[in-house]
mmCIF file of C-alpha atoms and ligand atoms in Angstrom:
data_model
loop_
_atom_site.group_PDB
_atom_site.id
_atom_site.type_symbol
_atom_site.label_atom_id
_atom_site.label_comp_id
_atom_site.label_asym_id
_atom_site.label_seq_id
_atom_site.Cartn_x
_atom_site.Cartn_y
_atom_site.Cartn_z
ATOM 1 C CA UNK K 1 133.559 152.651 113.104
ATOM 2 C CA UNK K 2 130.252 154.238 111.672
ATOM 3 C CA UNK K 3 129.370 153.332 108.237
ATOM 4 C CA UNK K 4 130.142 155.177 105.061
ATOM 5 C CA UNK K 5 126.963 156.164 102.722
ATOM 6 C CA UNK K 6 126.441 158.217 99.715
ATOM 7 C CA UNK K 7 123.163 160.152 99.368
ATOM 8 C CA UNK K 8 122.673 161.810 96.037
ATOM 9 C CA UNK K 9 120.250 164.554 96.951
ATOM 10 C CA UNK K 10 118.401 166.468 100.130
ATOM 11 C CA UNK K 11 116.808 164.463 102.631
ATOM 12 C CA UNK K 12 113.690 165.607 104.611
ATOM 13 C CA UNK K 13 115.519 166.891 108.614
ATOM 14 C CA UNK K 14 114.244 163.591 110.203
ATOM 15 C CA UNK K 15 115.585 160.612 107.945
ATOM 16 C CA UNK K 16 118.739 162.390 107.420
ATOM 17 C CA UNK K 17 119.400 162.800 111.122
ATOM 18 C CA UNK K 18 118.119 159.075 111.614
ATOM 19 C CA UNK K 19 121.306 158.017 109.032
ATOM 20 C CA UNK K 20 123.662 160.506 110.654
ATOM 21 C CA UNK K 21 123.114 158.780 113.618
ATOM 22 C CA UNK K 22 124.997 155.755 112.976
ATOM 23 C CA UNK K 23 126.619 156.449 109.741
ATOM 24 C CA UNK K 24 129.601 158.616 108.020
ATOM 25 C CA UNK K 25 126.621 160.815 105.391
ATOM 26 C CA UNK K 26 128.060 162.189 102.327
ATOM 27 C CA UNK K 27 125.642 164.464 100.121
ATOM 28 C CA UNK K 28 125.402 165.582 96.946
ATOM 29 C CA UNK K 29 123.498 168.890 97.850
ATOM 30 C CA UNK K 30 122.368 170.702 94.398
ATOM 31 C CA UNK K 31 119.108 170.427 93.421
ATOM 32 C CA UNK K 32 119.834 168.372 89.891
ATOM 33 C CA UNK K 33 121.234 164.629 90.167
ATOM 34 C CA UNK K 34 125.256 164.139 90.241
ATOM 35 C CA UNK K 35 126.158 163.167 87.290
ATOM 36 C CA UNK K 36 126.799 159.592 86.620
ATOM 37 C CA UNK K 37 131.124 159.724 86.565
ATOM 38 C CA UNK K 38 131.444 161.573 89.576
ATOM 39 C CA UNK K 39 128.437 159.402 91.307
ATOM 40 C CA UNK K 40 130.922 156.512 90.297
ATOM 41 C CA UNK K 41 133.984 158.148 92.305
ATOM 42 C CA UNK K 42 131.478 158.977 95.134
ATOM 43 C CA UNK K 43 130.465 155.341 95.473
ATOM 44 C CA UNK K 44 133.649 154.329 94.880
ATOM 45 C CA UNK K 45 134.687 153.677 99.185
ATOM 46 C CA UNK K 46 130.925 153.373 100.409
ATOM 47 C CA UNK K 47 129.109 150.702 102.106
ATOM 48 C CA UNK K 48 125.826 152.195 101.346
ATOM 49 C CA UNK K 49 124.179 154.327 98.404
ATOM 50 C CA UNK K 50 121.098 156.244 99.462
ATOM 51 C CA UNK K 51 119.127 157.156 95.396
ATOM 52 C CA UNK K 52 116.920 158.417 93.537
ATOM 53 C CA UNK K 53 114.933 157.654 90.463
ATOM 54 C CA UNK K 54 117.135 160.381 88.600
ATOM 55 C CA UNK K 55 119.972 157.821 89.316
ATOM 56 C CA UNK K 56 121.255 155.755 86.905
ATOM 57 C CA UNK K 57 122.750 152.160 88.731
ATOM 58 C CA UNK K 58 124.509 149.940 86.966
ATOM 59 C CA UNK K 59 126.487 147.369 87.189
ATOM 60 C CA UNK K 60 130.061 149.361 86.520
ATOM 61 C CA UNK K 61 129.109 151.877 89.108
ATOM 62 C CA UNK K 62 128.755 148.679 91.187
ATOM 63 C CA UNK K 63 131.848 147.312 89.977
ATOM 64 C CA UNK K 64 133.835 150.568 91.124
ATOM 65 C CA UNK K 65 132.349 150.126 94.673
ATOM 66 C CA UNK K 66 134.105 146.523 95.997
ATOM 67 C CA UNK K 67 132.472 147.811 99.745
ATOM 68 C CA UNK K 68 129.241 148.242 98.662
ATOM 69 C CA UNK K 69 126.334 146.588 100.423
ATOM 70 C CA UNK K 70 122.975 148.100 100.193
ATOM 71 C CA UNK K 71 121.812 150.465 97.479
ATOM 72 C CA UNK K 72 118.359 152.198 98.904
ATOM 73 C CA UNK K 73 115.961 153.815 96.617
ATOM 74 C CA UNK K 74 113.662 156.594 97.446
ATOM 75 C CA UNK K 75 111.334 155.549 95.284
ATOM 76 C CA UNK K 76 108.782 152.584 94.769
ATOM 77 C CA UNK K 77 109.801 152.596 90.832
ATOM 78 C CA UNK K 78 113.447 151.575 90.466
ATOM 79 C CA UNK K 79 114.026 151.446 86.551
ATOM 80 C CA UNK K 80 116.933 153.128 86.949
ATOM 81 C CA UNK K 81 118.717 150.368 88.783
ATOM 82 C CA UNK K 82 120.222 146.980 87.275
ATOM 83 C CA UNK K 83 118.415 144.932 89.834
ATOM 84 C CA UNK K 84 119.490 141.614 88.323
ATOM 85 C CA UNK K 85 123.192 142.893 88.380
ATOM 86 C CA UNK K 86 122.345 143.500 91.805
ATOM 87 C CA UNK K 87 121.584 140.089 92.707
ATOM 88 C CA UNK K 88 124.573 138.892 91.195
ATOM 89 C CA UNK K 89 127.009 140.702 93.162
ATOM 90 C CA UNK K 90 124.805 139.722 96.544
ATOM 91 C CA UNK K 91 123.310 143.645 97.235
ATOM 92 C CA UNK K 92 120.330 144.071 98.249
ATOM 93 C CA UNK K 93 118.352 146.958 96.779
ATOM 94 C CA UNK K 94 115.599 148.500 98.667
ATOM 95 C CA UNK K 95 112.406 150.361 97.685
ATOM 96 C CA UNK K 96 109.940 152.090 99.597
ATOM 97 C CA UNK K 97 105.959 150.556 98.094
ATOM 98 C CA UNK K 98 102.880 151.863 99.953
ATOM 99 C CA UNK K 99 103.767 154.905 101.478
ATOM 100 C CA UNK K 100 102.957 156.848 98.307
ATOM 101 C CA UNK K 101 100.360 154.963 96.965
ATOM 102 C CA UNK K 102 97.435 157.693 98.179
ATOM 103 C CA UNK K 103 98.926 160.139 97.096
ATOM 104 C CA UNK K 104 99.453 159.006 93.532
ATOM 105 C CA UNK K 105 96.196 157.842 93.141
ATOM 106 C CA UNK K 106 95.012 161.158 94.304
ATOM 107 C CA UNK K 107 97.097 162.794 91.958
ATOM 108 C CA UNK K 108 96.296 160.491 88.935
ATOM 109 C CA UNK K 109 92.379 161.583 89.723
ATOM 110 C CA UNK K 110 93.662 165.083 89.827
ATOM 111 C CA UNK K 111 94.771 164.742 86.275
ATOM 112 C CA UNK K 112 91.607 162.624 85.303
ATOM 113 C CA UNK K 113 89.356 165.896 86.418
ATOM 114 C CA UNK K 114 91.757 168.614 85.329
ATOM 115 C CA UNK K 115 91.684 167.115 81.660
ATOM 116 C CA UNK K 116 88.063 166.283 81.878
ATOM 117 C CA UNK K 117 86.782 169.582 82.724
ATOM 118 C CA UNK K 118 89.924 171.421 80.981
ATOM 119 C CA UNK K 119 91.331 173.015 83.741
ATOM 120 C CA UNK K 120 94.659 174.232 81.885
ATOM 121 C CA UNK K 121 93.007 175.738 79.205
ATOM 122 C CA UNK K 122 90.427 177.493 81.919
ATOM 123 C CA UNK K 123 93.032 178.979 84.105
ATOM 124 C CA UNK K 124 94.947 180.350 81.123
ATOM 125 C CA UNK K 125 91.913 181.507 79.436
ATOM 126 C CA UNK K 126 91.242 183.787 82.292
ATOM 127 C CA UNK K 127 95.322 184.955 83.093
ATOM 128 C CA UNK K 128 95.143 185.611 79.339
ATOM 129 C CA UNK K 129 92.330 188.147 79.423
ATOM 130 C CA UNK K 130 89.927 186.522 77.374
ATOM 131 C CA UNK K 131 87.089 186.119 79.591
ATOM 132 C CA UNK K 132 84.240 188.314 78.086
ATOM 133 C CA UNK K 133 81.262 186.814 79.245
ATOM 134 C CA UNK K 134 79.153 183.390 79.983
ATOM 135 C CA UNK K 135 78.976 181.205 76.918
ATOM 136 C CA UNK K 136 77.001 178.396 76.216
ATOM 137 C CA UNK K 137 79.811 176.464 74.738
ATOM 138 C CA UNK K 138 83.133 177.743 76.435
ATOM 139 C CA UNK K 139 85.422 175.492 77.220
ATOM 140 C CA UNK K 140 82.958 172.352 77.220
ATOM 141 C CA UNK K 141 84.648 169.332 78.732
ATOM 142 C CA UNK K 142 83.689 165.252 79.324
ATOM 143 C CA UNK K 143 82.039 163.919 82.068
ATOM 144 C CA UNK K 144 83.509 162.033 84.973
ATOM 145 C CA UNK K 145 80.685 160.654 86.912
ATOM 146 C CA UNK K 146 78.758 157.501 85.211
ATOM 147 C CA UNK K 147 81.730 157.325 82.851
ATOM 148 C CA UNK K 148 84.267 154.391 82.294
ATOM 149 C CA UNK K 149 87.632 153.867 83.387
ATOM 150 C CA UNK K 150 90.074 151.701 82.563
ATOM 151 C CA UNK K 151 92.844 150.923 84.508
ATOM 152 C CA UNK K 152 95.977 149.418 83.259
ATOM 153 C CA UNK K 153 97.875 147.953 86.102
ATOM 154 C CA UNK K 154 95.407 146.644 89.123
ATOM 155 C CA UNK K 155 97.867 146.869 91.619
ATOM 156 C CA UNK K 156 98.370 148.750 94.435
ATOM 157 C CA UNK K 157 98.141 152.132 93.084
ATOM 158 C CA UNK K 158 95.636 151.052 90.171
ATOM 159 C CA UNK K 159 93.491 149.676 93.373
ATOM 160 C CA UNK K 160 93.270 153.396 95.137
ATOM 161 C CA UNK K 161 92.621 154.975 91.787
ATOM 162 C CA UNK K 162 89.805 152.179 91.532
ATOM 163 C CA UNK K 163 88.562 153.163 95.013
ATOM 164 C CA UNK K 164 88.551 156.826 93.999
ATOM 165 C CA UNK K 165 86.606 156.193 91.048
ATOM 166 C CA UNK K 166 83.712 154.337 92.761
ATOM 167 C CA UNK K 167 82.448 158.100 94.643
ATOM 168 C CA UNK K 168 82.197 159.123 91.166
ATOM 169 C CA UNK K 169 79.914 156.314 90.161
ATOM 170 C CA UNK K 170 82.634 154.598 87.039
ATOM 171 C CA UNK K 171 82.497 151.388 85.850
ATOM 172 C CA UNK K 172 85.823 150.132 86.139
ATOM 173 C CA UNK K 173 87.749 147.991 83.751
ATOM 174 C CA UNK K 174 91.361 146.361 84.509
ATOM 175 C CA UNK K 175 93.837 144.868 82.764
ATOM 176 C CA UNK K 176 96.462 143.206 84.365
ATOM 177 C CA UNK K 177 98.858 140.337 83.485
ATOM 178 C CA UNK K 178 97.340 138.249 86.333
ATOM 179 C CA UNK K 179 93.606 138.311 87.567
ATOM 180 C CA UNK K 180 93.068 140.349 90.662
ATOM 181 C CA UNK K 181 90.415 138.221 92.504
ATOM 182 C CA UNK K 182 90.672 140.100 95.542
ATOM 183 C CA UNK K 183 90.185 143.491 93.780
ATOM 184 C CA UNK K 184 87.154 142.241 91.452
ATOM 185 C CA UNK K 185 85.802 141.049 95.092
ATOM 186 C CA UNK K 186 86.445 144.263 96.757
ATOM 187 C CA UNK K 187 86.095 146.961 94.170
ATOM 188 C CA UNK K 188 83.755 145.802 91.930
ATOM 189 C CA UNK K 189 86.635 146.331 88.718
ATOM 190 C CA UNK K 190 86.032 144.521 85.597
ATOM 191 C CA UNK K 191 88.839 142.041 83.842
ATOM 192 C CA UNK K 192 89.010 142.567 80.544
ATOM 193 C CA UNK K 193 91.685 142.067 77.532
ATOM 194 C CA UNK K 194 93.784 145.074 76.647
ATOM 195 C CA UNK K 195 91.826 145.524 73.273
ATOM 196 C CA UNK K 196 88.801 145.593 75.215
ATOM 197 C CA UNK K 197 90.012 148.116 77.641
ATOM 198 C CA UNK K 198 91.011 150.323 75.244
ATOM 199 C CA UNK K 199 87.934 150.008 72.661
ATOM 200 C CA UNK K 200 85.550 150.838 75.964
ATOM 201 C CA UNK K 201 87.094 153.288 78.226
ATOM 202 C CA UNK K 202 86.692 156.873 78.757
ATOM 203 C CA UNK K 203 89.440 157.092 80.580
ATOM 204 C CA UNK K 204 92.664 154.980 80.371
ATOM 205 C CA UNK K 205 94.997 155.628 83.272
ATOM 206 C CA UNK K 206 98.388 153.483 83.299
ATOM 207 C CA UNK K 207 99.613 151.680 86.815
ATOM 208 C CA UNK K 208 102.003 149.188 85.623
ATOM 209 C CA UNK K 209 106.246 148.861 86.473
ATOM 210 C CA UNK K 210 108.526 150.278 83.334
ATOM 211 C CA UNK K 211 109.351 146.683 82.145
ATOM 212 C CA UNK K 212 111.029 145.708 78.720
ATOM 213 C CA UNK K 213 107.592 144.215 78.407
ATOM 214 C CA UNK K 214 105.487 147.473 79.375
ATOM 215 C CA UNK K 215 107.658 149.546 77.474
ATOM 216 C CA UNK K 216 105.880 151.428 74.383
ATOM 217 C CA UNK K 217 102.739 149.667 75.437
ATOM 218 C CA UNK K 218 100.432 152.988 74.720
ATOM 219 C CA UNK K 219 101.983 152.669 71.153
ATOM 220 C CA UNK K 220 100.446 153.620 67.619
ATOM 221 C CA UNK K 221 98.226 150.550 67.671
ATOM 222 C CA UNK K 222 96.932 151.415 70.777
ATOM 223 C CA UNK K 223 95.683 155.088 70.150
ATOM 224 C CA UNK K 224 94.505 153.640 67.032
ATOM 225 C CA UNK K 225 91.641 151.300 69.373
ATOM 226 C CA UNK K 226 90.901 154.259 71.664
ATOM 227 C CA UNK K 227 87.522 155.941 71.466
ATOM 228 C CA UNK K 228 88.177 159.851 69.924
ATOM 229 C CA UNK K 229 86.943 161.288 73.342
ATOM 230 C CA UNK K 230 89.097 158.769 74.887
ATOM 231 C CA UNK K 231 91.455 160.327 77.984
ATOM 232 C CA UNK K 232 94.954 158.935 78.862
ATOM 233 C CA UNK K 233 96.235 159.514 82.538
ATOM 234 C CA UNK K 234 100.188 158.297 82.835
ATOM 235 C CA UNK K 235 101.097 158.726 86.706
ATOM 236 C CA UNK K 236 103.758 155.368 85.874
ATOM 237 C CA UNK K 237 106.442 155.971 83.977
ATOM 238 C CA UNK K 238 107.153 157.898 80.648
ATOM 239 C CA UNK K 239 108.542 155.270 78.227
ATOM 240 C CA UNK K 240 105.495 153.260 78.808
ATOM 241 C CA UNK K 241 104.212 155.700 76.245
ATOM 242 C CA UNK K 242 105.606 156.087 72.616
ATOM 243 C CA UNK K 243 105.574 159.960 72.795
ATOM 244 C CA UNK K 244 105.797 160.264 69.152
ATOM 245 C CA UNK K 245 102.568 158.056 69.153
ATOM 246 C CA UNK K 246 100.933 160.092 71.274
ATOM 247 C CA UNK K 247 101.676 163.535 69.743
ATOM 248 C CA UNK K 248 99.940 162.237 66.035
ATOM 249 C CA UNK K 249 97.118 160.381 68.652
ATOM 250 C CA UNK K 250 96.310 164.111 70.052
ATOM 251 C CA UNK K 251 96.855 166.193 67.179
ATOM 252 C CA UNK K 252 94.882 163.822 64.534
ATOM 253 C CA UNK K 253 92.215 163.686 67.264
ATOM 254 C CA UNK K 254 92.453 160.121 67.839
ATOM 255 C CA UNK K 255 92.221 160.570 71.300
ATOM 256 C CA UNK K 256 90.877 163.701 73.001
ATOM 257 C CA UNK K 257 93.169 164.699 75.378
ATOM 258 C CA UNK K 258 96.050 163.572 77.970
ATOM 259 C CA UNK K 259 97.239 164.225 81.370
ATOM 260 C CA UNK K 260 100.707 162.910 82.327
ATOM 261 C CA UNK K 261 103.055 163.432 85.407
ATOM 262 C CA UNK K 262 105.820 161.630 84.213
ATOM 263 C CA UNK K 263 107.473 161.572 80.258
ATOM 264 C CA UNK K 264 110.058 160.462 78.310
ATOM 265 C CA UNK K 265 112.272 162.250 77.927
ATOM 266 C CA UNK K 266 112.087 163.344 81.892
ATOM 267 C CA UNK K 267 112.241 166.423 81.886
ATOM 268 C CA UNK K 268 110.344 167.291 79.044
ATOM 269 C CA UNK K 269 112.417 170.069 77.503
ATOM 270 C CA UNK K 270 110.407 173.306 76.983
ATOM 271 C CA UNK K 271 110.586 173.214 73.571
ATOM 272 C CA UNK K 272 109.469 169.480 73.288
ATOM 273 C CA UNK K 273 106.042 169.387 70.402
ATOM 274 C CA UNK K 274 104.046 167.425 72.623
ATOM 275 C CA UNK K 275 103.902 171.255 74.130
ATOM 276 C CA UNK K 276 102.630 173.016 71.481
ATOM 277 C CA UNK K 277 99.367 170.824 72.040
ATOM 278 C CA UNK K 278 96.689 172.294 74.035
ATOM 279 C CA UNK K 279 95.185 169.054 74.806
ATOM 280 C CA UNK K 280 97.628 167.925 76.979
ATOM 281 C CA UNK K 281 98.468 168.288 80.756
ATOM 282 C CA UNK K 282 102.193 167.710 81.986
ATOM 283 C CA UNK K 283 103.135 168.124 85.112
ATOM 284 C CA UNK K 284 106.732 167.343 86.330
ATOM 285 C CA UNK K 285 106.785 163.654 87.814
ATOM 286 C CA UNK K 286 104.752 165.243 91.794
ATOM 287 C CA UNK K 287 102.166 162.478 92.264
ATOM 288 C CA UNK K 288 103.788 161.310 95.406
ATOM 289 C CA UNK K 289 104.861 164.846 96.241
ATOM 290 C CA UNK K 290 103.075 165.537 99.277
ATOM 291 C CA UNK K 291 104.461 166.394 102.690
ATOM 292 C CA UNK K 292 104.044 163.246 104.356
ATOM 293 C CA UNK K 293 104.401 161.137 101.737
ATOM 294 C CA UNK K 294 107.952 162.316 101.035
ATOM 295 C CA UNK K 295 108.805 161.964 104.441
ATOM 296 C CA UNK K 296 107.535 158.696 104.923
ATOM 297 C CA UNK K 297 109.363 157.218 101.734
ATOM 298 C CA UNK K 298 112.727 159.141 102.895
ATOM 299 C CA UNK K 299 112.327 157.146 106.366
ATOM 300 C CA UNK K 300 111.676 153.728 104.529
ATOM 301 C CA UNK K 301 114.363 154.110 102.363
ATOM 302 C CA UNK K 302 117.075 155.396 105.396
ATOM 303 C CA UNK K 303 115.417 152.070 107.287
ATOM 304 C CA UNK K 304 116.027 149.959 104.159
ATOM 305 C CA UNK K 305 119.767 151.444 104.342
ATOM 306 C CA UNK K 306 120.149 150.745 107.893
ATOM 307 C CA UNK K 307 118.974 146.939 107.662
ATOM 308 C CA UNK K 308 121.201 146.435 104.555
ATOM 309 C CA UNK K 309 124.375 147.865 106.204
ATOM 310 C CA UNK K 310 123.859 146.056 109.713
ATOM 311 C CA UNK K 311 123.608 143.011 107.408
ATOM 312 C CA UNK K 312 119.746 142.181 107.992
ATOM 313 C CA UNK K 313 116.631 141.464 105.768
ATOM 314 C CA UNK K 314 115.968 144.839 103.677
ATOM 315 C CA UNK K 315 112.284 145.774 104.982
ATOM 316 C CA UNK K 316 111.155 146.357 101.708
ATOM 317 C CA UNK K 317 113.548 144.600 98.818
ATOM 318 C CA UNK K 318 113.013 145.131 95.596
ATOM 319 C CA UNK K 319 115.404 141.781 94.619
ATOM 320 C CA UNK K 320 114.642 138.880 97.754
ATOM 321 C CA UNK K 321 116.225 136.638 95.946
ATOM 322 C CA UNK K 322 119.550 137.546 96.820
ATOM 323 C CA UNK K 323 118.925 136.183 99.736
ATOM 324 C CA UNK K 324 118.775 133.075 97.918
HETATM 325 C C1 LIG O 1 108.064 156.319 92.479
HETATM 326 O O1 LIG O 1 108.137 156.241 93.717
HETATM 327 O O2 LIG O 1 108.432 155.411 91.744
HETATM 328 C C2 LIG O 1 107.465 157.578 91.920
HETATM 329 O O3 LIG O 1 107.584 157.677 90.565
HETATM 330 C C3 LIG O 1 107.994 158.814 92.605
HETATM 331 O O4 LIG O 1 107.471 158.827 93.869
#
């Protein structure tokens, strides 16, 4: 008898058909997350649970779902999940690390030039009309080679940006709750405190896991060290940032500008005041949204889901130690 799964949004043609295969595939198919109740009921007779960041897992939705043995994340972030739960019931979640980490570093460079030289501002300068002539001081903007960055987060993804930033000449601080020997080695990058980051960077650009620990990190304090031409790139995870913190950090001019793909809240409602800045870039949570990218993590995660339901090692497992 084929296995059961749940799968809460569209799948890219070849990981769905690779699940189909061997397993009874239920989908939510609109193009906004189901919400969390009827989730629940959906879960409620599955073996497996094929989700996304927009997900919330916790441990009543794993309560209603006695069968369940493998929840499988589409995603290498999975704050949305109550991994220790998790490990207490004996399910194995999966994740799917290093298949996106070029393209969000790419993307968090993207938003390190596009605030540096202003490229919002530009392109709506010119849709709006206003583009009378050459002028000595139009839209004047920071500069990227020679300059320092400081990168919060030296792992995987704070490594590519690093790599990235060496064609551009940077001097590259870390800061990271363990030294990165390897990296320093490698990359030339620079431990330093978080103070220290912060007081010295021209760009701070945040790699780290939504943790209770890294939540609010980029708080009031932390604006308040930053140099007034200072840059912050957030390709992590919104609530790493105090978003009231930031809005007085931009407007006051405590910090020049900043460039984020992800928010909280997520979405950022239209009407949200960090909008009404024009020193600010928000895009809507696409660093790892490139073509094969997004395949790639759909066909970890369905492999993730396939291991967890035949009963084997999860590939890539957020939570080995429920395998004790
Ligand atoms: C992740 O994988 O955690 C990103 O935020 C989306 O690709």
């Amino acid at each position: 008898m084929k296995h059961a799964i749940y799968v809460t949004r569209h799948l890219p043609e070849t990981a769905l058909y690779k699940l189909q295969t061997v397993c009874d595939v239920e989908i939510w198919d609109r193009d906004i997350p189901p919400p969390y109740d009827l989730l629940v009921e959906k879960v409620r007779d599955k073996q497996g649970l094929f989700c996304l960041l927009t997900d919330r897992i916790d441990a009543a939705l794993m309560d209603a779902a006695p069968r369940l043995k493998v929840i499988s994340q589409c995603a290498v972030g999975y704050d949305n999940i109550a991994v220790t739960a998790a490990t207490e019931r004996g399910i194995p979640v999966g994740n799917t690390p290093g298949v996106l980490t070029d393209a969000t570093a790419d993307f968090a460079f993207t938003l390190l030039m596009s605030a540096a030289r202003r490229i919002g501002e530009a392109i709506d300068y010119v849709r709006q009309g206003n583009w009378t002539t050459w002028g000595l001081t139009l839209l004047l903007g920071q500069s990227v080679y020679g300059a320092t960055l400081g990168i919060i987060g030296m792992g995987r993804i704070g490594q590519a940006v690093a790599q990235r930033a060496s064609g551009f000449n940077m001097k590259v601080l870390y800061y990271d709750t363990s030294r990165q020997h390897e990296a320093e080695a490698r990359l030339g990058v620079e431990f330093c405190s978080l103070e220290e980051l912060l007081q010295a960077s021209d760009y701070v650009s945040l790699h780290v896991n939504l943790t209770e620990e890294t939540r609010g990190l980029m708080d009031a304090q932390a604006f308040a060290l930053m140099k007034p031409t200072a840059i912050l790139i957030n390709t992590a995870r919104g609530p790493i940032v105090d978003a009231d913190a930031l809005h007085v950090a931009l407007k006051e001019g405590q910090i020049a500008y900043a460039a984020l793909d992800v928010t909280d809240p997520e979405p950022l409602p239209a009407d949200h005041n960090l909008l009404e800045l024009p020193n600010l870039i928000v895009a809507p949570h696409i660093a790892s949204a490139t073509v094969p990218s997004r395949n790639l993590m759909s066909m970890r995660a369905a492999e993730n889901l396939l291991a967890g339901l035949r009963g084997e090692r999860l590939p890539y497992c957020a939570n080995p130690e429920v395998y004790g």
